[in-house]
mmCIF file of C-alpha atoms in Angstrom:
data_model
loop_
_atom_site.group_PDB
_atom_site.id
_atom_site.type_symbol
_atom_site.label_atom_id
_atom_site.label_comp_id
_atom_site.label_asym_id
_atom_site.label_seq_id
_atom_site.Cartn_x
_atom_site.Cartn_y
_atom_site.Cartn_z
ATOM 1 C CA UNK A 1 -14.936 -10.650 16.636
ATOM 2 C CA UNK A 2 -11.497 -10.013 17.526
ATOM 3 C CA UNK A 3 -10.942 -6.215 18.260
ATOM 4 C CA UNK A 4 -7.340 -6.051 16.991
ATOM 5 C CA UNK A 5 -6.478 -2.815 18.801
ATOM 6 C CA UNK A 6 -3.740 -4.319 20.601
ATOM 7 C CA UNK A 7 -2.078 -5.183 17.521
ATOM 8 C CA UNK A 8 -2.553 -2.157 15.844
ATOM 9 C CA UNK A 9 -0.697 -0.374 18.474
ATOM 10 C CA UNK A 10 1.830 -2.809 18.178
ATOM 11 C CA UNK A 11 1.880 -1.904 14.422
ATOM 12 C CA UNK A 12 2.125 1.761 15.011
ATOM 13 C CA UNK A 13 5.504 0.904 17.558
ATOM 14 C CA UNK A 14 7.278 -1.002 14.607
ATOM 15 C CA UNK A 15 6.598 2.156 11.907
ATOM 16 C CA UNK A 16 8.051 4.556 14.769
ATOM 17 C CA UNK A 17 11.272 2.298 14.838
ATOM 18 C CA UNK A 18 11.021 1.835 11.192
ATOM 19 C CA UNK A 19 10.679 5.418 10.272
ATOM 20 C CA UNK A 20 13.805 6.277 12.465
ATOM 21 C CA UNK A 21 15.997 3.856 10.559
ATOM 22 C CA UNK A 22 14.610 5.155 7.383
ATOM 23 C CA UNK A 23 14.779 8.590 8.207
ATOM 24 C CA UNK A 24 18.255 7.962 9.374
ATOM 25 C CA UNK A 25 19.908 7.234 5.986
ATOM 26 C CA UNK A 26 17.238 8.905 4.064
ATOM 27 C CA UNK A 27 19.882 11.327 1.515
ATOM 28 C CA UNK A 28 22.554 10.075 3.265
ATOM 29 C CA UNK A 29 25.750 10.472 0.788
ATOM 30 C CA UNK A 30 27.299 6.445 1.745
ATOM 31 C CA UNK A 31 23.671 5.126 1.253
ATOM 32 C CA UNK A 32 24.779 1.366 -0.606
ATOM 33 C CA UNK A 33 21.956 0.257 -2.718
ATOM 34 C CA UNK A 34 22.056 -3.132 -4.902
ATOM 35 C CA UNK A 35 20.053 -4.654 -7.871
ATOM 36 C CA UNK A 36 18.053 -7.781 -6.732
ATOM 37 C CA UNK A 37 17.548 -10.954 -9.190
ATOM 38 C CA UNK A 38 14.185 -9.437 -10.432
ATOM 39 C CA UNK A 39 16.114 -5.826 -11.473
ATOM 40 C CA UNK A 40 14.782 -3.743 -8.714
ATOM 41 C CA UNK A 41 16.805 -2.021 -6.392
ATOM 42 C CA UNK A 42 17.463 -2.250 -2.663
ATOM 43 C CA UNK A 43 19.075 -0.187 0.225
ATOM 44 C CA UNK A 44 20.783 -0.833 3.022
ATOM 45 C CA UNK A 45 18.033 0.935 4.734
ATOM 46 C CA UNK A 46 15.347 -1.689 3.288
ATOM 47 C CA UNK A 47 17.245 -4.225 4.938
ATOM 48 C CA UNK A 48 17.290 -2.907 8.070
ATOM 49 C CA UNK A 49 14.019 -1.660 8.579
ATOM 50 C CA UNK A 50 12.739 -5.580 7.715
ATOM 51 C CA UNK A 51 15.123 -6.540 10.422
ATOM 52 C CA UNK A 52 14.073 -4.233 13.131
ATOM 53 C CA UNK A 53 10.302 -4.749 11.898
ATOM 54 C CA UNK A 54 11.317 -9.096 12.256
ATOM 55 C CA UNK A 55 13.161 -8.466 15.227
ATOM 56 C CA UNK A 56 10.404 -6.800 17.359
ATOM 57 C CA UNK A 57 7.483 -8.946 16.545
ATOM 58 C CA UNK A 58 9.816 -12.231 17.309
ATOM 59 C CA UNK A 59 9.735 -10.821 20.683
ATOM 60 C CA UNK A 60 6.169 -9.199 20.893
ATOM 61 C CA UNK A 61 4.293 -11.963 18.889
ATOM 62 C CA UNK A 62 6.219 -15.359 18.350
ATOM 63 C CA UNK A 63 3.790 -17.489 17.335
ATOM 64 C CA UNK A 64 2.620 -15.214 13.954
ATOM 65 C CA UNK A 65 4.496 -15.805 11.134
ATOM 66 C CA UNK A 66 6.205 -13.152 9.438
ATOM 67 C CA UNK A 67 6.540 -12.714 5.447
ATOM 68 C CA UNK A 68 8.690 -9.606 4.279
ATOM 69 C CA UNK A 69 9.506 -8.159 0.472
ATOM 70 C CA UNK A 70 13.765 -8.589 1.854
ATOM 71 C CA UNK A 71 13.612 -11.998 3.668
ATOM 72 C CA UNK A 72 10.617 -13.946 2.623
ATOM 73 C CA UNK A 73 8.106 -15.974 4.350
ATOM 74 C CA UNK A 74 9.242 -17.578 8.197
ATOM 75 C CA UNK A 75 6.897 -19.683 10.702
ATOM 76 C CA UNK A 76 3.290 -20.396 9.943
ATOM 77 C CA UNK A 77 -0.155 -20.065 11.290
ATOM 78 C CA UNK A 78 -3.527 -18.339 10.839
ATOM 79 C CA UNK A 79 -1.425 -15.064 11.572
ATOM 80 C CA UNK A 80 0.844 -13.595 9.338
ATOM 81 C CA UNK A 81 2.476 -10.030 9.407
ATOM 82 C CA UNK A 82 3.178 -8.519 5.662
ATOM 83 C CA UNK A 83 5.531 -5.808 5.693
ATOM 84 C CA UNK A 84 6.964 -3.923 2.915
ATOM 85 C CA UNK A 85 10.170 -1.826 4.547
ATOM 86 C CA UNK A 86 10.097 1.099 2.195
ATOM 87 C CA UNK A 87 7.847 1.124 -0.569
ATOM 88 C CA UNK A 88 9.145 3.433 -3.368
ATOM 89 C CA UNK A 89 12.333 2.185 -2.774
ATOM 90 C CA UNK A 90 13.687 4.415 -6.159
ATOM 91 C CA UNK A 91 11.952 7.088 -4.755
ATOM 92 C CA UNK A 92 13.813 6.806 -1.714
ATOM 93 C CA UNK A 93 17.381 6.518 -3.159
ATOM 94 C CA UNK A 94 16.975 9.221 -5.812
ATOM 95 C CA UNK A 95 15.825 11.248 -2.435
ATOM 96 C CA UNK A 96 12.380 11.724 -3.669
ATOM 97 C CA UNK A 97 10.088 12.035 -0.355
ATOM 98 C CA UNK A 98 7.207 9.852 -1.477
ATOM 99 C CA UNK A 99 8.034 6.459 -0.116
ATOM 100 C CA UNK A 100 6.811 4.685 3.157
ATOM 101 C CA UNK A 101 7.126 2.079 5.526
ATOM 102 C CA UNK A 102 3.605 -0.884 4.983
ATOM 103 C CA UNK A 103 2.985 -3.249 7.899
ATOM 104 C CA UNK A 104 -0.104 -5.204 7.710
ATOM 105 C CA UNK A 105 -1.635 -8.336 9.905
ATOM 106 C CA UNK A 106 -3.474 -10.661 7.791
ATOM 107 C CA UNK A 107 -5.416 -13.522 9.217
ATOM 108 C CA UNK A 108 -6.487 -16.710 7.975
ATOM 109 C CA UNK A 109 -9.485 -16.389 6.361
ATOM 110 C CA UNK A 110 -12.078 -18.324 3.059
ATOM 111 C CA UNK A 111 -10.844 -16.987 0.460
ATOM 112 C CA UNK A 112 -6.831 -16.616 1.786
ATOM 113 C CA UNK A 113 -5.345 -14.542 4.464
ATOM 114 C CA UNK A 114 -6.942 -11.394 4.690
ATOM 115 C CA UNK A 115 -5.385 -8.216 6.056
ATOM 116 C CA UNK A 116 -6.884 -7.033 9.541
ATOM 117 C CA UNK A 117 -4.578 -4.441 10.279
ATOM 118 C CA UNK A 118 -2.570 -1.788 8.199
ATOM 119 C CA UNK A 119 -0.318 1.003 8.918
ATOM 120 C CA UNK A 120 1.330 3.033 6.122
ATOM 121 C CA UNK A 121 4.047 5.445 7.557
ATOM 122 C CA UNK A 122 5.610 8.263 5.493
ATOM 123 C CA UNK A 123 7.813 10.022 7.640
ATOM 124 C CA UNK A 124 9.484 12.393 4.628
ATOM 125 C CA UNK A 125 6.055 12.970 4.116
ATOM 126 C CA UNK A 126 5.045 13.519 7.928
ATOM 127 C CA UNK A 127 2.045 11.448 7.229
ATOM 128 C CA UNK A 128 0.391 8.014 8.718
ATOM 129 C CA UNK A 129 -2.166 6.401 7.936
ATOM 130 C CA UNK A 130 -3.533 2.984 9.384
ATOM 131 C CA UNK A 131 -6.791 0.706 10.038
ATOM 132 C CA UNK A 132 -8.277 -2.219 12.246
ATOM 133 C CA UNK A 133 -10.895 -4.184 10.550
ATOM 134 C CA UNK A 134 -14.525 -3.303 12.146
ATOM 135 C CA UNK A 135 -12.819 0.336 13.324
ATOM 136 C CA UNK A 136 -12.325 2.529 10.518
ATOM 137 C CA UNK A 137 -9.670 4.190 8.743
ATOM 138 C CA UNK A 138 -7.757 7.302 10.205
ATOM 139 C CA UNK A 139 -4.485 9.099 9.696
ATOM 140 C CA UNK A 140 -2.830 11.630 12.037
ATOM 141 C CA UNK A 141 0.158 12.238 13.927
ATOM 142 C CA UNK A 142 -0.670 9.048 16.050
ATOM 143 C CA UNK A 143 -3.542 6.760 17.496
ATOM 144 C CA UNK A 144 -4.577 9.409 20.034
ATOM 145 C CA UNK A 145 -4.354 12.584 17.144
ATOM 146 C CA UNK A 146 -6.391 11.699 14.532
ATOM 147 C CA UNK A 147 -9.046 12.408 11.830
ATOM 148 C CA UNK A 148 -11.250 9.421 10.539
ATOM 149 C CA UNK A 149 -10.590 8.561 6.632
ATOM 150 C CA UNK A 150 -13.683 8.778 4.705
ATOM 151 C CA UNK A 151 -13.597 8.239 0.710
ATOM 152 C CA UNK A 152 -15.061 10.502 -1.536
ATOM 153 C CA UNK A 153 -18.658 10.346 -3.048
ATOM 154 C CA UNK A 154 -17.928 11.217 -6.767
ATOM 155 C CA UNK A 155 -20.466 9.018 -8.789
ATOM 156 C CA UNK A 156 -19.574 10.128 -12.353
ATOM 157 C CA UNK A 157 -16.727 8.949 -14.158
ATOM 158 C CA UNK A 158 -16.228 12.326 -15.604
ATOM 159 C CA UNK A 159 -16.089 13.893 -12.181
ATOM 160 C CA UNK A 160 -13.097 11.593 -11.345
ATOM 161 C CA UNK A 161 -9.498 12.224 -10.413
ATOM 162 C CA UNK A 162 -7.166 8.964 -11.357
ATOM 163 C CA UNK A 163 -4.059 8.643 -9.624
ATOM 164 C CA UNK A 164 -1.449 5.611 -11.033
ATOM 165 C CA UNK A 165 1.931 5.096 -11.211
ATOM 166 C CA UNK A 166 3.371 4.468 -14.898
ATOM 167 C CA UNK A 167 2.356 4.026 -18.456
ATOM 168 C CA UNK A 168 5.258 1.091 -18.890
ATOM 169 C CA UNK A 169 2.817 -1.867 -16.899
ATOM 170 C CA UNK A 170 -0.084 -1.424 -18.549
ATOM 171 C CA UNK A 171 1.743 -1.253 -22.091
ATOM 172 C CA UNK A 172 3.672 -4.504 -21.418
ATOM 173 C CA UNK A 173 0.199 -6.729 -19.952
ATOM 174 C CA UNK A 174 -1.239 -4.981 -23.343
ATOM 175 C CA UNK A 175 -4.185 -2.950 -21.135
ATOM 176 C CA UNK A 176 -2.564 0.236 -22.225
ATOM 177 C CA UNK A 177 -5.309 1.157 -25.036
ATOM 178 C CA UNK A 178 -8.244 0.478 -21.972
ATOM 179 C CA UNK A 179 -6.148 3.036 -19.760
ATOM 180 C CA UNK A 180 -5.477 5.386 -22.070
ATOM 181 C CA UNK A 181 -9.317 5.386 -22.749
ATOM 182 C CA UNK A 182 -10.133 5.774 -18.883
ATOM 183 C CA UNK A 183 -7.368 8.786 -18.639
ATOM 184 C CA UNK A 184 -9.620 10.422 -21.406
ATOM 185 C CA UNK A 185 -12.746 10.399 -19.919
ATOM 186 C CA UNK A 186 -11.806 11.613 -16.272
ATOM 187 C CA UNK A 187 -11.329 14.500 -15.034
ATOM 188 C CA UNK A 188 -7.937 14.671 -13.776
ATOM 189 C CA UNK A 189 -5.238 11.957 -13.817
ATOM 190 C CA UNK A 190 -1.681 12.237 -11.941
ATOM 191 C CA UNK A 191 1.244 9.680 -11.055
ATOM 192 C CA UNK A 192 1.595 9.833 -7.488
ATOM 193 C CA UNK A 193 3.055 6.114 -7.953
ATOM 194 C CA UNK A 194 3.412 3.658 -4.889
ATOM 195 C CA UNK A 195 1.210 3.605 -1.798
ATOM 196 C CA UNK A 196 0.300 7.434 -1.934
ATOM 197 C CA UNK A 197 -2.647 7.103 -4.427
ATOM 198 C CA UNK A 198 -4.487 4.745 -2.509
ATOM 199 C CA UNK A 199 -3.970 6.514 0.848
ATOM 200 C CA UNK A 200 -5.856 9.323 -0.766
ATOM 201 C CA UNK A 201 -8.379 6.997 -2.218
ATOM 202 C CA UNK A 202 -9.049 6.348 1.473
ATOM 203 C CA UNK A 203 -9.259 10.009 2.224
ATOM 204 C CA UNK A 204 -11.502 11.208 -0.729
ATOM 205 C CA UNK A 205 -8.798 13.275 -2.438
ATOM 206 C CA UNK A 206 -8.392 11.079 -5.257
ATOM 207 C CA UNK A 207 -11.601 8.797 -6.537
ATOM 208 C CA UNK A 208 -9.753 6.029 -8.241
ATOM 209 C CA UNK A 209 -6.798 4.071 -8.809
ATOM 210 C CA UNK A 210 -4.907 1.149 -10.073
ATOM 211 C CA UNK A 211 -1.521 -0.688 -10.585
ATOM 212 C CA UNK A 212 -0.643 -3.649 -13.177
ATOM 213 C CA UNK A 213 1.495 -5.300 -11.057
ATOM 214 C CA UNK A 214 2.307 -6.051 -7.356
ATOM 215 C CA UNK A 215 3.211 -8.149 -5.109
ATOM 216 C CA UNK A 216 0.996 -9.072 -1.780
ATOM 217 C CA UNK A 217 3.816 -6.807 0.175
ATOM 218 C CA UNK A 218 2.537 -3.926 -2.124
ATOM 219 C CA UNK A 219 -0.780 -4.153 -1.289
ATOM 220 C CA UNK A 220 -2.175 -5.666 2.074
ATOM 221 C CA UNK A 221 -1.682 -2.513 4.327
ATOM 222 C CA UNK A 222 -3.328 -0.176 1.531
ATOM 223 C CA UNK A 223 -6.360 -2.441 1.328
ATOM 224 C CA UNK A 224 -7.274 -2.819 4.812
ATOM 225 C CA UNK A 225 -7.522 1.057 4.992
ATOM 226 C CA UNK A 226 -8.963 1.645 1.926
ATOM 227 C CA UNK A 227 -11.924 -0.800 2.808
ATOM 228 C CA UNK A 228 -12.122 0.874 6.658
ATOM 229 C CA UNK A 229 -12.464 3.881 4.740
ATOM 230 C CA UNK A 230 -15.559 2.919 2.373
ATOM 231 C CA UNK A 231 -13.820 2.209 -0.272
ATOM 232 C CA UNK A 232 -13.362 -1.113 -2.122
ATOM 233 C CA UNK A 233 -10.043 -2.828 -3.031
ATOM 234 C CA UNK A 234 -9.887 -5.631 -5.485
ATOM 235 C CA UNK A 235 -7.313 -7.007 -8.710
ATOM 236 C CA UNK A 236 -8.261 -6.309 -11.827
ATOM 237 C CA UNK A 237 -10.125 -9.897 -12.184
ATOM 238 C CA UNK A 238 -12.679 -8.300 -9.800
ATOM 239 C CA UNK A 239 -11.441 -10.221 -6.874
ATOM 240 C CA UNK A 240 -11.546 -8.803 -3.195
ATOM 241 C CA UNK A 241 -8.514 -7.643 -1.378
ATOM 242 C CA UNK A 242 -5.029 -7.840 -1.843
ATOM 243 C CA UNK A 243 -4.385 -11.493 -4.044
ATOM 244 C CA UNK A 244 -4.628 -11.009 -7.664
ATOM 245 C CA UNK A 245 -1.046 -9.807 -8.158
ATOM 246 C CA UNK A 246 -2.620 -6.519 -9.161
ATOM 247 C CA UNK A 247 -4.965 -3.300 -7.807
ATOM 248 C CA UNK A 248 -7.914 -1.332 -8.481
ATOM 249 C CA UNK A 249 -9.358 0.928 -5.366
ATOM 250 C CA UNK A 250 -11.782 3.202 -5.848
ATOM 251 C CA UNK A 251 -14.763 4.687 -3.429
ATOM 252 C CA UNK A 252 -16.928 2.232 -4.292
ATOM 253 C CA UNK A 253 -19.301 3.922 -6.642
ATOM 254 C CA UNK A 254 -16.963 4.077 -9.797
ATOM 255 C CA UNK A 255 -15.274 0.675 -9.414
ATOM 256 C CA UNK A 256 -17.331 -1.462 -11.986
ATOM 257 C CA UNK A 257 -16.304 1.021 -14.452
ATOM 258 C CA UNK A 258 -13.027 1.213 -13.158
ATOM 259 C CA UNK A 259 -12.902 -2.504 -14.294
ATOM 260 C CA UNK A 260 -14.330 -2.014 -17.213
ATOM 261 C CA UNK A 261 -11.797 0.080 -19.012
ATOM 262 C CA UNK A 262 -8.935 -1.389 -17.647
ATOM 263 C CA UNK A 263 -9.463 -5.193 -18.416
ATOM 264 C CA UNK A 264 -9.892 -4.050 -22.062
ATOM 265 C CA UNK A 265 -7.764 -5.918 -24.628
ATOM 266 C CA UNK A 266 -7.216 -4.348 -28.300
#
């Protein structure tokens, strides 16, 4: 099996260059932001982030294709890098620290392209976090200062802190009355929103989460170190990693009832 450790350092070189961009215009007063087709807005600062991220694996890996949330979907292959340039893009022009850079490798696999590498950089946050499939999870400063991700061993549902990001999804794919229900019968529920609640899924800080909607951009760098971490990443339909056009994580233990309550319809 391939070791991918090559590419993973290649991954953490494209979040360094990415965070400086971001970090560069990050509260900056001229910072020109635009509504795309589908309502949702983007920076100048997305934009050029994708094109630094494009621009260095054109060089460092020409033959893997290359699909991006700003400029779509270019060459083909059994390799494919997935990168999101700053998720939480609102978060990012309101100023809000919470967003972060997602660059994942996904490889041709049954089932689709699934993601062998993730790194999910938030340098507001002074966090990283990243995985290599067969080598764990970690997060640090970088690859050679590090702690291993581990998730959490909760088993009862009541025990469980649920992390999410609105109440507006759920109530418009009519789930809301199932996630109500699940808020009710953890312990704790906050919305973190974006990447952040499955990074800490990964580390065992929060035991479950889950997002209505997504796009594979969203997802495929979360997954890959959820998984690394012991964790397990599926859509709501149940299915395995990052394709169902929505997310569940959890440590593994709670997930069937994680399921459970939020495919509910009534």
């Amino acid at each position: 099996m391939p070791d991918y450790l090559d590419d993973l350092r290649l991954a953490h070189v494209l979040a360094d260059a990415a965070d400086a961009a971001t970090m560069g215009r990050f509260k900056a007063l001229d910072l020109k932001v635009e509504t795309k087709p589908d309502m949702t807005p983007v920076s100048e600062a997305d934009k050029a982030a994708e094109e630094l991220i494009r621009g260095q694996l054109q060089r460092a890996r020409p033959r893997d294709a290359i699909l991006g949330e700003e400029y779509g979907i270019e060459g083909t292959g059994p390799r494919r890098w997935v990168i999101d340039p700053i998720d939480g893009t609102k978060n990012y022009v309101r100023g809000v620290p919470v967003w972060a850079t997602l660059i994942s490798l996904m490889e041709a696999a049954e089932g689709g392209y699934q993601p062998v590498v993730g790194v999910v950089s938030a340098p507001a946050l002074g966090r990283r976090w990243w995985a290599a499939k067969g080598h764990g999870a970690f997060t640090g400063r970088s690859l050679s200062s590090a702690t291993r991700l581990h998730v959490s061993r909760v088993a009862k549902l009541s025990d469980a802190s649920f992390a999410y990001s609105s109440l507006s999804g759920w109530e418009e794919r009519g789930r809301l009355s199932g996630f109500l229900d699940l808020t009710r019968d953890v312990w704790r529920t906050r919305a973190y929103g974006d990447f952040w609640p499955y990074m800490m899924v990964a580390e065992g800080s929060v035991d479950i989460c889950a997002e209505p909607e997504l796009s594979l951009w969203d997802m495929a760098a979360n997954a890959i170190v959820v998984t690394e971490a012991g964790g397990t990443f599926t859509g709501l339909d149940g299915r395995p990693g990052p394709h169902s056009g929505n997310a569940a994580a959890s440590n593994g233990l709670l997930h069937d009832e994680l399921l459970s309550y939020l495919t509910r319809r009534y």
